[in-house]
Amino acid sequence: MLIGIIGKANVGKSTFFNAATELAVQAANYPFTTINSNIGIVHARQKCVCTEFGVQDNPIHSICIDGNRFIPLNLIDIAGLVPGAHLGKGLGNKFLDDARQADALIHIVDASGSTDSEGKPISPGTGDPISDVRFVEEEFDLWLASVVSRDWNKVSREAESQGQKLEQMLAKRLSGLAIGSHQIADALDETGIYYKKTTLWTQEDIFNFCKTIRLKSKPIVLAANKADLPTVDKNINAIKNAGRDVIVCASEAENLLRRAAKKGIIHYLPGDNSFNIKREAELNDQQKKALRIISNILSKYGSTG
Ligand SMILES: Nc1nc2c(ncn2[C@@H]2O[C@H](COP(=O)(O)OP(=O)(O)O)[C@@H](O)[C@H]2O)c(=O)[nH]1
Ligand SMILES: [Mg+2]
């Protein structure tokens, strides 16, 4: 399973990636590899069978720590999107190259509103995370639409004259995108174009089909990042009011906690709602202050996300 991190520039994608792939805990008993610079291993946490059912566990492909099971997944840090990426703007092509392999996506949003649509710093609270969510998803759909509609007149005519099945023709167009043919069939059905002659498809039909197939094949979780900044609450509420589920997320804090845990300064397991300082004497005032701030974030949101 490969999970991709998407979002516009400077929202904290790489910080999230670094935090998530930093193994704060003892080395795993399976090969730990960073596949390449932007692909790493993360661990999803759930209760282990040893605590849940009181049985003896013997994890082979995952790790059990203090009754919590950490299950490895692959994570890919994908190049940031800018408006117009589907036309090759910014690192558009690199984005699309990485994103196509993902089975699910984490969309990181700068919930503090301290970056504009191109990721440039602006005064906190003035950015509009809701329009960021929209533009990133739309860029993705427009890119898919550009893949599907390439030489559409020719391809659709040929497919019709050869009596080729629509799912097959589209599966070929979308190959390499980790999209299943049943997902294509379902998306055609939902878009209402299953029985429409492909030569009559409009750009809008193609776009709607692409949006539907993206929702099916690459489900997105929204992560409202930079939760340490005071301007997040208003934006998190706005995202929720727009009908979207969102996970509040503090990547920089998580990064710091995992590094401190690795050095043995604190006891902290990723996903915990608190931490214990083990070696307080080694901390300077600034570090103590940072940990106090993080402790407040954990009590407010229940975890770093
Ligand atoms: N306050 C705050 N800043 C963050 C957080 N995560 C990332 N940043 C900052 O946002 C900027 C962009 O981060 P980066 O990870 O490079 O973003 P990317 O372009 O999306 O990969 C950097 O200055 C980070 O220090 C966070 O949780 N809180
Ligand atoms: Mg980055």
Coordinates of C-alpha atoms and ligand atoms in Angstrom, one line a residue:
M1 CA 0.0 0.0 0.0
L2 CA 1.4 3.3 -1.1
I3 CA 0.1 6.5 0.5
G4 CA 0.9 9.8 -1.2
I5 CA 1.3 13.2 0.4
I6 CA -0.2 16.0 -1.7
G7 CA -0.8 19.7 -1.3
K8 CA 0.3 23.1 -2.5
A9 CA 3.9 24.3 -1.8
N10 CA 5.0 25.1 1.7
V11 CA 2.2 23.6 3.7
G12 CA 4.5 21.2 5.5
K13 CA 4.5 18.1 3.3
S14 CA 8.2 17.3 3.7
T15 CA 8.0 18.1 7.4
F16 CA 5.1 15.7 7.7
F17 CA 7.0 13.1 5.7
N18 CA 10.2 13.5 7.8
A19 CA 8.2 13.2 11.0
A20 CA 6.2 10.2 9.9
T21 CA 9.1 8.3 8.5
E22 CA 11.4 9.0 11.5
L23 CA 11.4 5.7 13.5
A24 CA 11.2 7.0 17.1
V25 CA 11.0 3.5 18.4
Q26 CA 13.3 0.5 18.6
A27 CA 14.4 -0.8 15.2
A28 CA 11.9 -3.0 13.5
N29 CA 12.5 -6.7 13.1
Y30 CA 11.9 -6.5 9.4
P31 CA 14.1 -4.8 6.8
F32 CA 13.8 -1.1 7.2
T33 CA 14.5 0.7 4.0
T34 CA 14.1 4.2 2.6
I35 CA 13.3 3.2 -0.9
N36 CA 14.5 6.5 -2.3
S37 CA 14.7 10.1 -1.2
N38 CA 11.0 10.7 -1.2
I39 CA 9.6 7.3 -0.4
G40 CA 9.8 6.0 3.2
I41 CA 8.1 3.7 5.6
V42 CA 5.5 4.9 8.1
H43 CA 3.7 3.0 10.8
A44 CA 0.0 3.0 11.3
R45 CA -0.9 2.5 15.0
Q46 CA -3.6 0.3 16.3
K47 CA -4.2 -1.7 19.5
C48 CA -2.3 -4.9 19.4
V49 CA -4.0 -8.3 19.8
C50 CA -1.9 -8.9 22.9
T51 CA -3.8 -6.2 24.7
E52 CA -7.1 -6.4 22.8
F53 CA -7.6 -10.2 23.2
G54 CA -5.0 -11.0 25.8
V55 CA -3.2 -13.4 23.5
Q56 CA 0.5 -13.9 23.1
D57 CA 1.6 -12.1 19.9
N58 CA 4.5 -12.8 17.6
P59 CA 4.6 -10.0 15.0
I60 CA 6.6 -10.7 11.9
H61 CA 5.8 -7.8 9.6
S62 CA 4.9 -5.2 12.2
I63 CA 6.1 -4.1 15.6
C64 CA 4.4 -4.3 19.1
I65 CA 5.4 -1.6 21.6
D66 CA 3.6 -1.3 25.0
G67 CA 0.6 -3.1 23.6
N68 CA 0.4 -1.0 20.5
R69 CA 0.8 -2.5 17.0
F70 CA 2.7 -0.4 14.4
I71 CA 2.0 -1.6 10.9
P72 CA 4.3 -0.5 8.1
L73 CA 3.0 1.3 5.0
N74 CA 4.9 3.1 2.2
L75 CA 4.7 6.9 2.1
I76 CA 5.7 9.1 -0.8
D77 CA 6.4 12.9 -0.5
I78 CA 5.0 14.3 -3.7
A79 CA 6.1 17.6 -5.3
G80 CA 3.9 20.5 -4.3
L81 CA 1.1 21.7 -6.6
V82 CA 0.7 25.2 -7.9
P83 CA -2.4 26.5 -9.9
G84 CA -1.9 25.4 -13.5
A85 CA 0.2 22.3 -12.6
H86 CA -1.8 20.2 -15.0
L87 CA -0.4 22.4 -17.8
G88 CA 3.1 21.6 -16.5
K89 CA 3.4 24.7 -14.3
G90 CA 5.8 24.4 -11.4
L91 CA 6.7 20.8 -10.8
G92 CA 3.5 19.7 -12.3
N93 CA 4.9 16.8 -14.3
K94 CA 6.9 15.5 -11.4
F95 CA 3.8 15.7 -9.2
L96 CA 1.8 13.6 -11.6
D97 CA 4.5 11.1 -12.0
D98 CA 4.6 10.4 -8.3
A99 CA 0.9 10.8 -7.6
R100 CA -0.2 8.2 -10.1
Q101 CA 1.3 5.3 -8.1
A102 CA -0.5 6.1 -4.8
D103 CA -3.4 4.0 -3.6
A104 CA -4.6 6.8 -1.2
L105 CA -3.6 10.4 -0.5
I106 CA -3.0 12.6 2.5
H107 CA -3.8 16.1 1.5
I108 CA -1.8 18.5 3.7
V109 CA -3.4 21.9 4.1
D110 CA -1.8 25.0 5.7
A111 CA -4.7 25.5 8.2
S112 CA -2.9 28.5 9.7
G113 CA -3.5 30.4 6.5
S114 CA 0.0 31.7 6.4
T115 CA 0.8 30.9 2.7
D116 CA -0.8 32.1 -0.5
S117 CA -1.9 29.8 -3.3
E118 CA 1.6 29.5 -4.6
G119 CA 3.0 28.7 -1.2
K120 CA 4.5 32.2 -0.6
P121 CA 4.5 33.3 3.1
I122 CA 1.7 35.8 3.9
S123 CA 0.5 37.0 7.3
P124 CA -1.1 34.1 9.3
G125 CA -4.8 33.9 9.0
T126 CA -5.1 35.7 5.6
G127 CA -4.7 32.6 3.4
D128 CA -7.8 30.6 2.4
P129 CA -7.4 26.9 3.1
I130 CA -10.8 26.0 1.6
S131 CA -9.9 27.4 -1.8
D132 CA -6.5 25.6 -1.5
V133 CA -8.3 22.3 -1.0
R134 CA -10.4 23.0 -4.0
F135 CA -7.6 24.0 -6.3
V136 CA -5.4 21.1 -5.5
E137 CA -8.2 18.6 -6.1
E138 CA -9.2 20.4 -9.3
E139 CA -5.6 20.3 -10.6
F140 CA -5.5 16.6 -10.0
D141 CA -8.8 16.1 -11.8
L142 CA -7.7 18.4 -14.7
W143 CA -4.5 16.4 -15.0
L144 CA -6.4 13.1 -15.2
A145 CA -8.7 14.7 -17.7
S146 CA -5.7 15.7 -19.8
V147 CA -4.4 12.1 -19.8
V148 CA -7.8 10.7 -20.8
S149 CA -8.6 13.3 -23.5
R150 CA -5.3 13.2 -25.3
D151 CA -6.1 12.5 -28.9
W152 CA -9.6 11.8 -27.8
N153 CA -11.2 12.2 -31.3
K154 CA -8.9 9.7 -32.8
V155 CA -9.0 7.2 -30.0
S156 CA -12.8 7.3 -29.4
R157 CA -13.4 6.9 -33.2
E158 CA -11.0 3.9 -33.4
A159 CA -12.5 2.3 -30.3
E160 CA -16.0 2.6 -31.7
S161 CA -15.1 1.2 -35.1
Q162 CA -13.3 -1.7 -33.5
G163 CA -16.1 -2.4 -31.1
Q164 CA -13.7 -2.1 -28.2
K165 CA -15.2 -2.2 -24.7
L166 CA -15.3 1.2 -23.1
E167 CA -13.7 0.0 -19.8
Q168 CA -10.9 -1.5 -21.8
M169 CA -10.2 1.6 -23.8
L170 CA -10.2 3.7 -20.6
A171 CA -8.1 1.2 -18.6
K172 CA -5.5 1.4 -21.3
R173 CA -5.5 5.2 -21.1
L174 CA -5.3 5.1 -17.3
S175 CA -2.7 2.3 -17.1
G176 CA 0.0 2.9 -14.5
L177 CA -2.4 4.9 -12.4
A178 CA -3.3 2.1 -9.9
I179 CA -6.9 2.3 -11.1
G180 CA -8.9 -1.0 -11.3
S181 CA -11.3 -1.7 -14.2
H182 CA -14.3 -2.2 -11.8
Q183 CA -13.6 1.4 -10.5
I184 CA -13.7 2.6 -14.1
A185 CA -17.1 0.8 -14.7
D186 CA -18.5 2.2 -11.5
A187 CA -17.3 5.7 -12.3
L188 CA -18.9 5.6 -15.8
D189 CA -22.1 4.4 -14.3
E190 CA -22.1 7.2 -11.7
T191 CA -21.2 9.9 -14.2
G192 CA -24.1 8.7 -16.4
I193 CA -22.1 8.2 -19.5
Y194 CA -21.8 4.4 -19.6
Y195 CA -24.0 4.2 -22.7
K196 CA -23.1 7.6 -24.3
K197 CA -21.1 7.2 -27.6
T198 CA -17.5 8.1 -26.8
T199 CA -17.4 10.2 -29.9
L200 CA -20.1 12.4 -28.4
W201 CA -18.3 12.9 -25.0
T202 CA -17.7 16.5 -24.1
Q203 CA -14.8 17.9 -22.1
E204 CA -17.2 18.2 -19.2
D205 CA -18.1 14.5 -19.5
I206 CA -14.4 13.6 -19.4
F207 CA -13.8 15.9 -16.4
N208 CA -16.7 14.6 -14.4
F209 CA -15.6 11.0 -15.1
C210 CA -12.1 11.9 -14.0
K211 CA -13.3 13.5 -10.8
T212 CA -15.4 10.4 -10.0
I213 CA -12.6 8.0 -10.7
R214 CA -10.2 10.0 -8.6
L215 CA -12.6 9.9 -5.6
K216 CA -12.9 6.1 -6.0
S217 CA -9.3 5.2 -6.7
K218 CA -7.4 7.7 -4.6
P219 CA -9.4 8.5 -1.5
I220 CA -8.1 11.6 0.2
V221 CA -7.7 12.4 3.9
L222 CA -7.4 16.1 4.7
A223 CA -4.7 17.0 7.2
A224 CA -5.0 20.5 8.7
N225 CA -1.3 21.2 9.4
K226 CA 0.5 23.9 11.5
A227 CA -1.9 23.3 14.4
D228 CA 0.6 25.0 16.7
L229 CA -0.4 28.4 15.2
P230 CA -3.3 30.3 16.7
T231 CA -5.0 31.0 13.4
V232 CA -5.9 27.3 12.8
D233 CA -9.2 27.0 14.7
K234 CA -11.2 29.3 12.5
N235 CA -10.0 27.5 9.4
I236 CA -10.5 24.0 10.8
N237 CA -14.1 25.0 11.5
A238 CA -14.5 26.5 8.1
I239 CA -13.3 23.2 6.5
K240 CA -15.6 21.2 8.6
N241 CA -18.5 23.5 7.8
A242 CA -17.8 23.0 4.2
G243 CA -18.7 19.3 4.8
R244 CA -15.2 17.9 4.8
D245 CA -13.7 15.6 7.4
V246 CA -10.3 16.8 8.6
I247 CA -7.6 15.6 10.9
V248 CA -5.8 18.3 12.8
C249 CA -2.1 17.9 12.4
A250 CA 1.1 19.4 13.9
S251 CA 4.0 18.0 11.8
E252 CA 6.7 20.2 13.3
A253 CA 5.7 19.2 16.8
E254 CA 5.7 15.5 15.8
N255 CA 9.1 15.8 14.3
L256 CA 10.5 17.3 17.5
L257 CA 8.8 14.6 19.7
R258 CA 10.1 11.7 17.6
R259 CA 13.7 13.1 17.7
A260 CA 13.5 13.7 21.4
A261 CA 12.1 10.2 22.0
K262 CA 14.9 8.7 19.8
K263 CA 17.5 10.4 21.9
G264 CA 15.8 9.0 25.1
I265 CA 15.0 12.5 26.4
I266 CA 11.2 11.8 26.5
H267 CA 9.0 8.7 26.4
Y268 CA 6.6 9.1 23.5
L269 CA 5.0 6.8 21.1
P270 CA 3.6 8.3 17.8
G271 CA -0.1 8.8 18.3
D272 CA 0.2 9.3 22.1
N273 CA -1.8 12.1 23.7
S274 CA 1.0 13.0 26.1
F275 CA 4.7 12.3 26.7
N276 CA 6.9 12.0 29.8
I277 CA 10.2 13.9 30.1
K278 CA 12.8 11.4 31.2
R279 CA 15.9 13.6 31.3
E280 CA 14.8 17.1 32.2
A281 CA 18.2 18.2 33.4
E282 CA 19.5 18.0 29.8
L283 CA 17.0 20.5 28.4
N284 CA 17.6 24.2 28.1
D285 CA 14.9 26.7 28.7
Q286 CA 14.0 27.0 25.0
Q287 CA 13.5 23.3 24.7
K288 CA 11.4 23.2 27.8
K289 CA 9.3 25.9 26.4
A290 CA 8.9 24.1 23.1
L291 CA 7.8 20.9 24.9
R292 CA 5.3 22.9 27.0
I293 CA 3.8 24.3 23.8
I294 CA 3.6 20.8 22.3
S295 CA 2.0 19.4 25.5
N296 CA -0.7 22.0 25.1
I297 CA -1.3 21.0 21.5
L298 CA -1.6 17.3 22.6
S299 CA -4.1 18.1 25.3
K300 CA -6.1 20.3 22.9
Y301 CA -6.3 18.0 19.9
G302 CA -5.6 14.5 21.5
S303 CA -2.5 13.9 19.3
T304 CA -0.3 15.5 16.7
G305 CA -2.5 13.9 14.1
Ligands
LIG1 N1 4.3 26.4 12.5 C1 4.5 25.3 11.8 N2 5.3 25.4 10.7 C2 5.4 24.3 9.9 C3 4.8 23.0 10.3 N3 5.1 22.1 9.4 C4 5.9 22.7 8.5 N4 6.1 24.0 8.8 C5 6.9 25.0 8.1 O1 6.4 25.3 6.8 C6 7.5 25.5 5.9 C7 7.3 24.5 4.7 O2 7.5 23.2 5.2 P1 7.9 22.0 4.2 O3 7.8 20.8 4.9 O4 9.2 22.3 3.5 O5 6.7 22.2 3.1 P2 6.4 21.5 1.7 O6 6.8 22.5 0.7 O7 4.9 21.3 1.7 O8 7.2 20.2 1.7 C8 8.8 25.3 6.7 O9 9.2 26.5 7.1 C9 8.3 24.5 7.9 O10 9.1 24.7 9.0 C10 4.0 23.0 11.5 O11 3.4 22.0 11.9 N5 3.9 24.2 12.2
MG2 MG 8.6 19.6 0.3

